[in-house]
Structure formats: structure tokens, C-alpha cells
């Protein structure tokens, strides 16, 4: 990566205790890292997801970064727990004042906004994506999800999905 300055962090999201919660890697870089390199790094870190953060040139003294999410095998468009981890790293390690908001651009047009609430709470505005209801009758996906959650299909009031997730 030449003269690129980058630092890697291992973060456990959704917990106050080390080695618990949802683990992810966060790499903060002085430049935007190309996809092929991000995928090689994600494979090397071997965490569920690696978030790659690079500083954006901004106006009005805002704190804005580009963020991309990679797993060891593919790219993700969005990852909530990795965004939380990035937010924690940026506030703690890069001395962003706690009253400032951070804009995370995960595409050129779409961004998330994160803010510090207190020592253990960070608020992120996740995108509201339209849901499409799915027919519950003889649905193998619904049966599999219910089995995994140890609940009955009959207990499900609504079954739908957006472009990322199923919703029960």
C-alpha cells in the first residue's frame, strides 16, 4: 500500500466486556483503499466483518468519512455493528469532540450519521428501507428462521423483507 498510513483496531460491539458481543475489525486509513486490497485485508483479519474508514475532504469543519464493509468472502453494503465500532474508534482514538456528529458515507449518495450519547451509548440513523410482505404459506425460509429462533411459525404475525434482511 505504499506510503499509506493505516491503523487497525479490533472492536467488540454491543458489549461493555472485552471478548464478548459482535467482533469486527476497523481499519482507519489516510486514503481510500481499493476493493481488491480491502478483500485481502478482510480475509487476513478473519473477523465477521472488517470496516474500512478513510477521511473525506469536508466543508464547514464537519467530520465525514467514507466507509466500506468487507467479510472474508464478500462486500456488504451496510453493517450496523461495524458502524458502531467505527464510531467508537473515531471518537476515542481520533479525539473527535463528543458533541460533534460523524457522517459515514457508504456510497457517494448515501450516508449514516452517528453521534455520541454517553460513555456506553452511540446513536446511528440507519436507513429506513421499504419492506415487502412475503407469503407465509409453505415458506422454507420462514420455517428455517423460526427453527433457528426456536419459535413457531404460527407465532409470526408478519413476515417480510427489505433488500438486506428478513423481518418477523
PDB file of C-alpha atoms in Angstrom:
ATOM      1  CA  UNK A   1       0.000   0.000   0.000  1.00  0.00           C
ATOM      2  CA  UNK A   2       2.994   2.308  -0.409  1.00  0.00           C
ATOM      3  CA  UNK A   3       3.097   5.355   1.866  1.00  0.00           C
ATOM      4  CA  UNK A   4      -0.472   4.921   3.049  1.00  0.00           C
ATOM      5  CA  UNK A   5      -0.916   5.408   6.776  1.00  0.00           C
ATOM      6  CA  UNK A   6      -3.417   2.980   8.250  1.00  0.00           C
ATOM      7  CA  UNK A   7      -4.190   1.617  11.671  1.00  0.00           C
ATOM      8  CA  UNK A   8      -6.219  -1.488  12.539  1.00  0.00           C
ATOM      9  CA  UNK A   9      -8.462  -1.878  15.578  1.00  0.00           C
ATOM     10  CA  UNK A  10     -10.297  -4.923  16.927  1.00  0.00           C
ATOM     11  CA  UNK A  11     -13.634  -3.903  18.452  1.00  0.00           C
ATOM     12  CA  UNK A  12     -16.420  -5.789  20.251  1.00  0.00           C
ATOM     13  CA  UNK A  13     -19.748  -4.070  19.549  1.00  0.00           C
ATOM     14  CA  UNK A  14     -22.896  -4.401  21.683  1.00  0.00           C
ATOM     15  CA  UNK A  15     -20.987  -5.128  24.895  1.00  0.00           C
ATOM     16  CA  UNK A  16     -19.133  -3.454  27.714  1.00  0.00           C
ATOM     17  CA  UNK A  17     -16.926  -6.510  28.266  1.00  0.00           C
ATOM     18  CA  UNK A  18     -13.842  -7.494  26.257  1.00  0.00           C
ATOM     19  CA  UNK A  19     -14.115 -10.632  24.109  1.00  0.00           C
ATOM     20  CA  UNK A  20     -17.915 -10.543  24.092  1.00  0.00           C
ATOM     21  CA  UNK A  21     -20.504  -9.015  21.747  1.00  0.00           C
ATOM     22  CA  UNK A  22     -20.092  -8.766  17.975  1.00  0.00           C
ATOM     23  CA  UNK A  23     -16.425  -8.631  16.952  1.00  0.00           C
ATOM     24  CA  UNK A  24     -15.213  -6.686  13.966  1.00  0.00           C
ATOM     25  CA  UNK A  25     -12.063  -5.094  12.658  1.00  0.00           C
ATOM     26  CA  UNK A  26     -11.839  -1.393  11.859  1.00  0.00           C
ATOM     27  CA  UNK A  27      -9.101  -0.015   9.625  1.00  0.00           C
ATOM     28  CA  UNK A  28      -8.695   3.756   9.549  1.00  0.00           C
ATOM     29  CA  UNK A  29      -6.646   4.891   6.572  1.00  0.00           C
ATOM     30  CA  UNK A  30      -5.316   8.142   5.176  1.00  0.00           C
ATOM     31  CA  UNK A  31      -6.652   7.183   1.712  1.00  0.00           C
ATOM     32  CA  UNK A  32      -9.498   5.163   0.250  1.00  0.00           C
ATOM     33  CA  UNK A  33      -8.311   1.548  -0.116  1.00  0.00           C
ATOM     34  CA  UNK A  34      -9.193  -0.272  -3.369  1.00  0.00           C
ATOM     35  CA  UNK A  35     -11.626  -3.192  -3.259  1.00  0.00           C
ATOM     36  CA  UNK A  36      -9.107  -5.951  -4.037  1.00  0.00           C
ATOM     37  CA  UNK A  37      -6.837  -4.794  -1.205  1.00  0.00           C
ATOM     38  CA  UNK A  38      -9.781  -4.441   1.214  1.00  0.00           C
ATOM     39  CA  UNK A  39     -10.860  -8.001   0.446  1.00  0.00           C
ATOM     40  CA  UNK A  40      -7.344  -9.352   1.051  1.00  0.00           C
ATOM     41  CA  UNK A  41      -7.131  -7.494   4.361  1.00  0.00           C
ATOM     42  CA  UNK A  42     -10.595  -8.725   5.421  1.00  0.00           C
ATOM     43  CA  UNK A  43      -9.560 -12.289   4.662  1.00  0.00           C
ATOM     44  CA  UNK A  44      -6.404 -11.787   6.722  1.00  0.00           C
ATOM     45  CA  UNK A  45      -8.242 -10.318   9.750  1.00  0.00           C
ATOM     46  CA  UNK A  46     -10.782 -13.163   9.543  1.00  0.00           C
ATOM     47  CA  UNK A  47     -13.419 -11.369  11.611  1.00  0.00           C
ATOM     48  CA  UNK A  48     -17.080 -11.440  10.658  1.00  0.00           C
ATOM     49  CA  UNK A  49     -16.672  -8.020   9.065  1.00  0.00           C
ATOM     50  CA  UNK A  50     -13.878  -5.504   8.572  1.00  0.00           C
ATOM     51  CA  UNK A  51     -14.820  -1.847   8.205  1.00  0.00           C
ATOM     52  CA  UNK A  52     -12.529   0.398   6.171  1.00  0.00           C
ATOM     53  CA  UNK A  53     -12.667   4.089   7.041  1.00  0.00           C
ATOM     54  CA  UNK A  54     -10.943   6.899   5.188  1.00  0.00           C
ATOM     55  CA  UNK A  55     -11.247  10.608   5.871  1.00  0.00           C
ATOM     56  CA  UNK A  56     -13.298  12.636   3.432  1.00  0.00           C
ATOM     57  CA  UNK A  57     -12.488  16.217   2.474  1.00  0.00           C
ATOM     58  CA  UNK A  58     -15.306  18.237   4.007  1.00  0.00           C
ATOM     59  CA  UNK A  59     -16.637  21.724   4.204  1.00  0.00           C
ATOM     60  CA  UNK A  60     -17.814  23.524   7.340  1.00  0.00           C
ATOM     61  CA  UNK A  61     -15.492  21.571   9.656  1.00  0.00           C
ATOM     62  CA  UNK A  62     -17.733  18.511   9.648  1.00  0.00           C
ATOM     63  CA  UNK A  63     -16.328  15.085  10.453  1.00  0.00           C
ATOM     64  CA  UNK A  64     -17.012  12.875   7.462  1.00  0.00           C
ATOM     65  CA  UNK A  65     -15.563   9.568   6.359  1.00  0.00           C
ATOM     66  CA  UNK A  66     -16.017   7.033   3.611  1.00  0.00           C
ATOM     67  CA  UNK A  67     -16.761   3.572   4.966  1.00  0.00           C
ATOM     68  CA  UNK A  68     -16.838   0.200   3.245  1.00  0.00           C
ATOM     69  CA  UNK A  69     -17.586  -3.189   4.768  1.00  0.00           C
ATOM     70  CA  UNK A  70     -15.894  -6.451   3.773  1.00  0.00           C
ATOM     71  CA  UNK A  71     -16.241 -10.007   5.014  1.00  0.00           C
ATOM     72  CA  UNK A  72     -13.564 -12.624   4.339  1.00  0.00           C
ATOM     73  CA  UNK A  73     -15.563 -13.636   1.228  1.00  0.00           C
ATOM     74  CA  UNK A  74     -17.647 -10.662   0.027  1.00  0.00           C
ATOM     75  CA  UNK A  75     -18.571  -6.983   0.292  1.00  0.00           C
ATOM     76  CA  UNK A  76     -21.513  -5.693   2.340  1.00  0.00           C
ATOM     77  CA  UNK A  77     -23.430  -2.551   1.520  1.00  0.00           C
ATOM     78  CA  UNK A  78     -24.131  -1.784   5.159  1.00  0.00           C
ATOM     79  CA  UNK A  79     -23.271  -3.191   8.588  1.00  0.00           C
ATOM     80  CA  UNK A  80     -24.722  -1.723  11.772  1.00  0.00           C
ATOM     81  CA  UNK A  81     -22.365  -3.210  14.359  1.00  0.00           C
ATOM     82  CA  UNK A  82     -19.315  -2.307  12.272  1.00  0.00           C
ATOM     83  CA  UNK A  83     -20.582   1.285  12.001  1.00  0.00           C
ATOM     84  CA  UNK A  84     -20.939   1.387  15.789  1.00  0.00           C
ATOM     85  CA  UNK A  85     -17.375   0.083  16.109  1.00  0.00           C
ATOM     86  CA  UNK A  86     -16.081   2.730  13.673  1.00  0.00           C
ATOM     87  CA  UNK A  87     -17.861   5.446  15.621  1.00  0.00           C
ATOM     88  CA  UNK A  88     -16.312   4.314  18.903  1.00  0.00           C
ATOM     89  CA  UNK A  89     -12.830   4.180  17.358  1.00  0.00           C
ATOM     90  CA  UNK A  90     -13.133   7.629  15.784  1.00  0.00           C
ATOM     91  CA  UNK A  91     -14.370   9.289  18.978  1.00  0.00           C
ATOM     92  CA  UNK A  92     -11.881   7.528  21.268  1.00  0.00           C
ATOM     93  CA  UNK A  93      -8.748   7.293  19.135  1.00  0.00           C
ATOM     94  CA  UNK A  94      -9.053  10.348  16.877  1.00  0.00           C
ATOM     95  CA  UNK A  95     -10.255  12.774  19.537  1.00  0.00           C
ATOM     96  CA  UNK A  96     -13.441  13.861  17.823  1.00  0.00           C
ATOM     97  CA  UNK A  97     -15.310  16.008  20.363  1.00  0.00           C
ATOM     98  CA  UNK A  98     -18.314  14.156  21.785  1.00  0.00           C
ATOM     99  CA  UNK A  99     -20.695  16.953  20.791  1.00  0.00           C
ATOM    100  CA  UNK A 100     -19.758  16.557  17.093  1.00  0.00           C
ATOM    101  CA  UNK A 101     -21.599  14.313  14.622  1.00  0.00           C
ATOM    102  CA  UNK A 102     -19.778  11.947  12.237  1.00  0.00           C
ATOM    103  CA  UNK A 103     -21.103  11.409   8.707  1.00  0.00           C
ATOM    104  CA  UNK A 104     -20.378   7.938   7.308  1.00  0.00           C
ATOM    105  CA  UNK A 105     -20.692   7.784   3.516  1.00  0.00           C
ATOM    106  CA  UNK A 106     -21.249   4.177   2.495  1.00  0.00           C
ATOM    107  CA  UNK A 107     -21.960   5.159  -1.097  1.00  0.00           C
ATOM    108  CA  UNK A 108     -21.398   8.503  -2.773  1.00  0.00           C
ATOM    109  CA  UNK A 109     -25.072   9.375  -2.314  1.00  0.00           C
ATOM    110  CA  UNK A 110     -25.968   7.635   0.948  1.00  0.00           C
ATOM    111  CA  UNK A 111     -24.737   8.365   4.420  1.00  0.00           C
ATOM    112  CA  UNK A 112     -25.328   7.409   8.026  1.00  0.00           C
ATOM    113  CA  UNK A 113     -24.979   9.943  10.809  1.00  0.00           C
ATOM    114  CA  UNK A 114     -23.590   8.880  14.161  1.00  0.00           C
ATOM    115  CA  UNK A 115     -23.346  10.750  17.422  1.00  0.00           C
ATOM    116  CA  UNK A 116     -22.009  10.131  20.880  1.00  0.00           C
ATOM    117  CA  UNK A 117     -24.697   9.938  23.572  1.00  0.00           C
ATOM    118  CA  UNK A 118     -22.696   8.889  26.648  1.00  0.00           C
ATOM    119  CA  UNK A 119     -19.894   6.523  27.667  1.00  0.00           C
ATOM    120  CA  UNK A 120     -21.838   3.447  26.525  1.00  0.00           C
ATOM    121  CA  UNK A 121     -24.344   4.760  24.009  1.00  0.00           C
ATOM    122  CA  UNK A 122     -23.899   5.794  20.389  1.00  0.00           C
ATOM    123  CA  UNK A 123     -26.813   6.759  18.165  1.00  0.00           C
ATOM    124  CA  UNK A 124     -26.813   5.960  14.440  1.00  0.00           C
ATOM    125  CA  UNK A 125     -29.536   6.842  11.962  1.00  0.00           C
ATOM    126  CA  UNK A 126     -29.936   3.639   9.963  1.00  0.00           C
ATOM    127  CA  UNK A 127     -31.721   3.950   6.608  1.00  0.00           C
ATOM    128  CA  UNK A 128     -35.399   3.128   6.555  1.00  0.00           C
ATOM    129  CA  UNK A 129     -35.833   0.639   3.766  1.00  0.00           C
ATOM    130  CA  UNK A 130     -39.179  -0.377   2.298  1.00  0.00           C
ATOM    131  CA  UNK A 131     -40.497  -3.777   3.335  1.00  0.00           C
ATOM    132  CA  UNK A 132     -42.245  -6.269   1.108  1.00  0.00           C
ATOM    133  CA  UNK A 133     -44.546  -8.772   2.771  1.00  0.00           C
ATOM    134  CA  UNK A 134     -43.817 -12.405   1.918  1.00  0.00           C
ATOM    135  CA  UNK A 135     -46.391 -15.192   1.711  1.00  0.00           C
ATOM    136  CA  UNK A 136     -46.019 -17.294   4.856  1.00  0.00           C
ATOM    137  CA  UNK A 137     -47.603 -20.439   3.443  1.00  0.00           C
ATOM    138  CA  UNK A 138     -45.152 -23.289   2.812  1.00  0.00           C
ATOM    139  CA  UNK A 139     -42.211 -20.893   3.072  1.00  0.00           C
ATOM    140  CA  UNK A 140     -38.957 -22.770   3.747  1.00  0.00           C
ATOM    141  CA  UNK A 141     -37.057 -19.562   4.617  1.00  0.00           C
ATOM    142  CA  UNK A 142     -39.609 -18.667   7.298  1.00  0.00           C
ATOM    143  CA  UNK A 143     -39.506 -22.209   8.689  1.00  0.00           C
ATOM    144  CA  UNK A 144     -35.705 -22.121   8.827  1.00  0.00           C
ATOM    145  CA  UNK A 145     -35.640 -18.727  10.582  1.00  0.00           C
ATOM    146  CA  UNK A 146     -38.257 -19.863  13.102  1.00  0.00           C
ATOM    147  CA  UNK A 147     -36.321 -23.067  13.787  1.00  0.00           C
ATOM    148  CA  UNK A 148     -33.180 -21.016  14.404  1.00  0.00           C
ATOM    149  CA  UNK A 149     -35.054 -18.701  16.785  1.00  0.00           C
ATOM    150  CA  UNK A 150     -36.816 -21.636  18.443  1.00  0.00           C
ATOM    151  CA  UNK A 151     -40.274 -20.186  17.790  1.00  0.00           C
ATOM    152  CA  UNK A 152     -43.339 -21.478  16.000  1.00  0.00           C
ATOM    153  CA  UNK A 153     -44.282 -20.279  12.522  1.00  0.00           C
ATOM    154  CA  UNK A 154     -47.794 -19.797  13.943  1.00  0.00           C
ATOM    155  CA  UNK A 155     -46.442 -17.147  16.339  1.00  0.00           C
ATOM    156  CA  UNK A 156     -45.209 -14.944  13.469  1.00  0.00           C
ATOM    157  CA  UNK A 157     -47.588 -12.036  12.885  1.00  0.00           C
ATOM    158  CA  UNK A 158     -45.731 -10.513   9.924  1.00  0.00           C
ATOM    159  CA  UNK A 159     -43.096 -11.905   7.553  1.00  0.00           C
ATOM    160  CA  UNK A 160     -41.353  -9.630   5.059  1.00  0.00           C
ATOM    161  CA  UNK A 161     -38.014  -8.439   3.792  1.00  0.00           C
ATOM    162  CA  UNK A 162     -36.094  -5.471   2.518  1.00  0.00           C
ATOM    163  CA  UNK A 163     -33.005  -5.556   0.334  1.00  0.00           C
ATOM    164  CA  UNK A 164     -30.856  -6.692   3.303  1.00  0.00           C
ATOM    165  CA  UNK A 165     -32.912  -8.599   5.843  1.00  0.00           C
ATOM    166  CA  UNK A 166     -35.933 -10.668   6.663  1.00  0.00           C
ATOM    167  CA  UNK A 167     -38.315  -9.114   9.188  1.00  0.00           C
ATOM    168  CA  UNK A 168     -40.575 -11.102  11.534  1.00  0.00           C
TER     169      UNK A 168
END
